């Protein structure tokens, strides 16, 4: 099987989500394709098929489907039939606040392939309807882009996560884990307090009295990401705040977030945002000026 690696481009570097609408007979131009983002499809009218290596899903108006990270798939339609549908492609972990950390591991592909969550839609029409309505509302917020639409989209992604958790009567997602019970709160506090300094897994091990090997395994099991990736994520989030609130050079910000090697800082920042720190800052400032000067903005897809 030849897989096309579909590039995903975010319109807003702070919102790790791409929102697109399709209303034509030409659905899939890439054949079998894949991308690291989770994909959510909501069909507004018409019928379509989503093919996966081990399954074919038949969708019609009002249906939703979740495709997990790096899930090969193919979109098909009936000949000469127009299908109107919405596609969200996002990184769920980018929408997890600190108070949501106990649930992060539940949404890792290694724990549960996201495609299995579609069983909940089949078994619960109320969940399917609420999830569908939330996706459509999110698309409308993205299209209209009225003041505060970023907050609305962030909230609606979280609502999607909430709906899956609240309506998981099959126990697919399992119980959440308490951060306090997992002994990791002291580690999180340590990381936040030392983002400008050198942070080591060895020091984190001492905080919880774990061996080095066990700590790394335990952290990955609880959080769904490695300790190193977690620290990088927190450093880049700190850099975002500094870029938007402080009059500092890129080199100064890199130093302040504990990544003094500026080329390494650029590489890590671009890995998360697909743009340079300067482009990120310029985009955010331009959008702020545009919103302030023009008020509510309406755009068309």
Coordinates of C-alpha atoms in Angstrom, one line a residue:
X1 CA 0.0 0.0 0.0
X2 CA 1.4 3.4 -1.0
X3 CA 0.7 6.0 1.6
X4 CA 0.6 9.7 1.0
X5 CA 1.8 11.6 4.1
X6 CA -0.7 14.4 4.1
X7 CA 0.8 17.7 5.4
X8 CA -1.4 19.5 7.9
X9 CA -1.1 23.3 8.1
X10 CA -2.6 25.2 11.0
X11 CA -4.1 28.6 10.4
X12 CA -3.4 29.6 13.9
X13 CA -0.1 28.5 15.6
X14 CA -1.8 28.7 19.0
X15 CA -4.7 26.4 18.0
X16 CA -3.3 23.0 17.0
X17 CA -6.2 22.3 14.7
X18 CA -7.1 22.4 11.0
X19 CA -10.7 22.9 10.1
X20 CA -12.0 22.2 6.6
X21 CA -15.3 21.9 4.8
X22 CA -15.9 19.8 1.7
X23 CA -19.0 20.1 -0.5
X24 CA -18.2 18.4 -3.8
X25 CA -17.9 15.1 -5.7
X26 CA -14.1 15.2 -5.4
X27 CA -13.4 13.8 -1.9
X28 CA -10.1 12.1 -1.9
X29 CA -7.4 13.3 -4.1
X30 CA -4.5 11.5 -2.4
X31 CA -5.7 7.9 -2.3
X32 CA -4.6 6.1 0.8
X33 CA -3.1 8.7 3.2
X34 CA -1.9 9.2 6.7
X35 CA -1.0 12.1 9.1
X36 CA 0.0 12.2 12.8
X37 CA -3.0 14.3 13.8
X38 CA -6.3 12.8 15.0
X39 CA -9.0 13.3 12.5
X40 CA -12.7 13.8 13.2
X41 CA -15.3 13.7 10.3
X42 CA -18.9 15.0 10.6
X43 CA -21.2 14.5 7.6
X44 CA -23.8 17.2 7.0
X45 CA -25.4 15.7 3.9
X46 CA -24.9 12.9 1.5
X47 CA -23.1 9.6 2.0
X48 CA -19.5 8.5 2.0
X49 CA -17.2 5.7 3.0
X50 CA -14.0 5.7 5.0
X51 CA -11.8 2.8 4.3
X52 CA -9.2 1.5 6.7
X53 CA -7.0 -1.5 6.4
X54 CA -9.3 -3.7 8.5
X55 CA -12.6 -1.9 8.3
X56 CA -15.0 0.2 6.1
X57 CA -17.2 2.8 7.8
X58 CA -20.4 3.9 6.0
X59 CA -21.3 7.5 6.9
X60 CA -24.4 9.6 6.2
X61 CA -25.8 12.9 7.4
X62 CA -25.5 13.3 11.2
X63 CA -22.7 10.7 11.5
X64 CA -19.3 11.3 13.0
X65 CA -16.1 9.3 12.9
X66 CA -12.8 9.5 14.7
X67 CA -9.5 8.4 13.0
X68 CA -6.5 8.0 15.2
X69 CA -3.0 9.3 14.8
X70 CA -1.2 7.7 11.8
X71 CA -4.3 5.7 10.9
X72 CA -4.1 4.9 7.1
X73 CA -7.4 5.7 5.5
X74 CA -9.2 6.4 2.2
X75 CA -12.2 8.6 1.6
X76 CA -14.7 7.4 -1.0
X77 CA -18.1 8.5 -2.3
X78 CA -20.8 7.2 -4.6
X79 CA -20.5 8.2 -8.2
X80 CA -22.0 11.6 -9.0
X81 CA -23.1 12.1 -5.4
X82 CA -22.3 15.4 -3.6
X83 CA -21.2 15.0 0.0
X84 CA -21.1 17.9 2.5
X85 CA -18.8 17.2 5.4
X86 CA -16.5 18.8 8.0
X87 CA -13.0 17.6 8.8
X88 CA -11.1 18.5 12.0
X89 CA -7.4 17.5 12.2
X90 CA -5.9 18.2 15.6
X91 CA -3.4 17.2 18.3
X92 CA -5.5 16.4 21.3
X93 CA -2.7 16.8 23.8
X94 CA -2.3 20.4 22.8
X95 CA -5.7 21.1 24.3
X96 CA -5.0 19.5 27.7
X97 CA -4.6 22.0 30.5
X98 CA -2.7 21.0 33.7
X99 CA -5.9 20.1 35.4
X100 CA -6.7 17.6 32.6
X101 CA -3.4 15.8 32.9
X102 CA -4.9 12.7 34.7
X103 CA -6.9 12.0 31.5
X104 CA -4.1 12.5 29.0
X105 CA -2.9 9.0 29.0
X106 CA -6.4 7.8 28.1
X107 CA -6.1 9.4 24.7
X108 CA -2.7 7.9 23.6
X109 CA -2.9 5.5 20.6
X110 CA -0.7 3.0 22.5
X111 CA -3.3 2.8 25.2
X112 CA -6.4 2.7 23.0
X113 CA -6.6 3.2 19.2
X114 CA -8.8 6.2 18.7
X115 CA -10.8 4.4 16.0
X116 CA -12.3 2.1 18.7
X117 CA -14.1 5.1 20.2
X118 CA -16.4 5.0 17.2
X119 CA -18.1 2.1 19.0
X120 CA -19.5 4.6 21.5
X121 CA -21.3 6.5 18.7
X122 CA -22.9 3.3 17.4
X123 CA -24.2 2.3 20.9
X124 CA -25.3 5.8 22.0
X125 CA -27.3 8.0 19.7
X126 CA -27.4 10.8 22.2
X127 CA -23.6 10.9 22.3
X128 CA -23.4 10.9 18.5
X129 CA -25.9 13.8 18.2
X130 CA -24.1 15.9 20.9
X131 CA -20.7 15.2 19.4
X132 CA -21.8 16.0 15.9
X133 CA -23.4 19.3 17.1
X134 CA -20.2 20.2 18.9
X135 CA -18.1 19.6 15.8
X136 CA -20.4 21.6 13.6
X137 CA -20.4 24.5 16.2
X138 CA -16.6 24.4 16.2
X139 CA -16.5 24.6 12.4
X140 CA -18.9 27.6 12.5
X141 CA -16.7 29.4 15.1
X142 CA -13.7 28.8 12.9
X143 CA -15.6 30.1 9.8
X144 CA -17.1 33.2 11.4
X145 CA -14.0 34.1 13.5
X146 CA -15.8 36.5 15.7
X147 CA -14.0 38.0 18.6
X148 CA -13.0 35.3 21.1
X149 CA -13.4 32.5 18.6
X150 CA -10.1 31.0 19.7
X151 CA -11.6 30.5 23.2
X152 CA -14.7 29.0 21.8
X153 CA -12.7 26.5 19.7
X154 CA -10.5 25.6 22.6
X155 CA -13.6 25.0 24.7
X156 CA -15.4 22.9 22.0
X157 CA -12.4 20.6 21.6
X158 CA -12.4 20.1 25.3
X159 CA -16.2 19.4 25.1
X160 CA -15.6 16.7 22.6
X161 CA -13.1 15.1 25.0
X162 CA -15.6 15.5 27.9
X163 CA -18.4 13.9 25.9
X164 CA -16.3 10.8 25.2
X165 CA -15.4 10.5 28.8
X166 CA -18.9 11.1 30.2
X167 CA -20.6 8.8 27.8
X168 CA -18.1 5.9 27.9
X169 CA -20.5 3.4 29.3
X170 CA -18.4 0.6 27.8
X171 CA -15.3 1.4 29.8
X172 CA -13.1 1.8 26.8
X173 CA -11.2 4.8 28.2
X174 CA -10.9 3.2 31.7
X175 CA -10.6 5.2 35.0
X176 CA -8.6 8.4 35.3
X177 CA -5.6 8.4 37.5
X178 CA -5.1 11.0 40.2
X179 CA -2.0 13.1 39.9
X180 CA -1.5 13.1 43.6
X181 CA -1.9 9.3 43.8
X182 CA 0.6 8.9 41.0
X183 CA 3.3 10.7 43.0
X184 CA 4.0 13.0 40.1
X185 CA 2.7 16.3 41.5
X186 CA 6.1 17.1 43.0
X187 CA 7.7 16.4 39.7
X188 CA 5.4 18.8 37.9
X189 CA 6.1 21.5 40.5
X190 CA 9.8 20.9 40.1
X191 CA 9.6 21.2 36.3
X192 CA 7.6 24.5 36.4
X193 CA 9.9 26.0 39.0
X194 CA 13.1 25.2 36.9
X195 CA 12.1 25.9 33.3
X196 CA 14.9 28.4 33.1
X197 CA 17.4 25.8 34.5
X198 CA 18.8 22.4 33.7
X199 CA 16.1 19.8 34.4
X200 CA 17.2 16.2 34.8
X201 CA 15.3 12.9 35.1
X202 CA 17.8 12.0 37.9
X203 CA 16.5 14.9 40.0
X204 CA 12.9 14.0 39.3
X205 CA 13.7 10.4 40.4
X206 CA 14.9 11.6 43.8
X207 CA 11.7 13.6 44.3
X208 CA 9.6 10.4 44.1
X209 CA 12.2 7.9 45.4
X210 CA 12.1 5.9 42.2
X211 CA 15.0 4.3 40.3
X212 CA 15.9 6.0 37.1
X213 CA 14.7 3.2 34.8
X214 CA 11.4 2.7 36.8
X215 CA 10.7 6.5 36.9
X216 CA 11.0 6.9 33.1
X217 CA 8.8 3.9 32.5
X218 CA 6.3 5.0 35.2
X219 CA 6.1 8.6 33.8
X220 CA 5.5 7.4 30.3
X221 CA 2.8 5.0 31.5
X222 CA 1.0 7.6 33.5
X223 CA 1.3 10.5 31.1
X224 CA 1.5 8.9 27.7
X225 CA 4.6 10.9 26.8
X226 CA 8.2 10.6 27.9
X227 CA 9.6 12.8 30.7
X228 CA 11.9 14.5 28.1
X229 CA 9.0 15.3 25.8
X230 CA 7.0 16.7 28.7
X231 CA 9.8 19.0 29.7
X232 CA 10.2 20.2 26.1
X233 CA 6.5 20.8 25.9
X234 CA 6.5 22.9 29.1
X235 CA 9.6 24.9 27.9
X236 CA 8.0 25.8 24.6
X237 CA 4.7 26.8 26.2
X238 CA 6.7 29.1 28.5
X239 CA 8.4 30.5 25.4
X240 CA 5.0 31.2 23.8
X241 CA 4.1 33.4 26.8
X242 CA 7.4 35.2 26.7
X243 CA 7.1 35.9 23.0
X244 CA 3.7 37.5 23.5
X245 CA 4.2 39.3 26.8
X246 CA 7.9 40.3 27.0
X247 CA 10.1 42.6 24.9
X248 CA 13.0 40.1 24.6
X249 CA 15.1 38.8 21.7
X250 CA 14.7 35.2 20.5
X251 CA 18.1 34.4 22.0
X252 CA 17.1 35.9 25.4
X253 CA 13.9 33.8 25.3
X254 CA 15.7 30.7 24.4
X255 CA 18.1 31.3 27.3
X256 CA 15.2 32.0 29.7
X257 CA 13.3 28.8 28.9
X258 CA 16.4 26.6 29.4
X259 CA 17.3 26.1 25.8
X260 CA 20.4 28.3 25.3
X261 CA 21.4 26.6 22.0
X262 CA 19.3 28.8 19.7
X263 CA 19.4 26.4 16.8
X264 CA 18.1 23.6 19.0
X265 CA 15.4 26.0 20.4
X266 CA 14.3 26.9 16.8
X267 CA 14.2 23.2 16.0
X268 CA 12.0 22.3 19.0
X269 CA 9.7 25.3 18.5
X270 CA 9.2 24.5 14.9
X271 CA 8.5 20.9 15.7
X272 CA 5.6 22.0 17.8
X273 CA 4.3 24.9 15.8
X274 CA 5.6 24.3 12.2
X275 CA 6.9 27.9 12.2
X276 CA 9.7 29.9 13.7
X277 CA 9.4 31.8 17.0
X278 CA 9.4 35.1 15.1
X279 CA 6.7 34.0 12.6
X280 CA 4.7 32.8 15.6
X281 CA 5.0 36.2 17.3
X282 CA 4.3 38.2 14.1
X283 CA 1.2 36.1 13.4
X284 CA -0.2 36.6 16.9
X285 CA 0.5 40.4 16.9
X286 CA -1.0 40.8 13.4
X287 CA -4.1 38.9 14.5
X288 CA -4.5 40.9 17.6
X289 CA -4.3 44.2 15.7
X290 CA -6.7 42.9 13.1
X291 CA -9.3 41.9 15.7
X292 CA -8.9 45.1 17.7
X293 CA -9.2 47.4 14.6
X294 CA -11.9 45.6 12.7
X295 CA -14.0 43.9 15.4
X296 CA -15.9 40.7 14.4
X297 CA -14.5 39.3 11.1
X298 CA -16.5 37.0 8.8
X299 CA -14.7 34.8 6.4
X300 CA -15.9 32.1 3.9
X301 CA -14.4 28.7 3.5

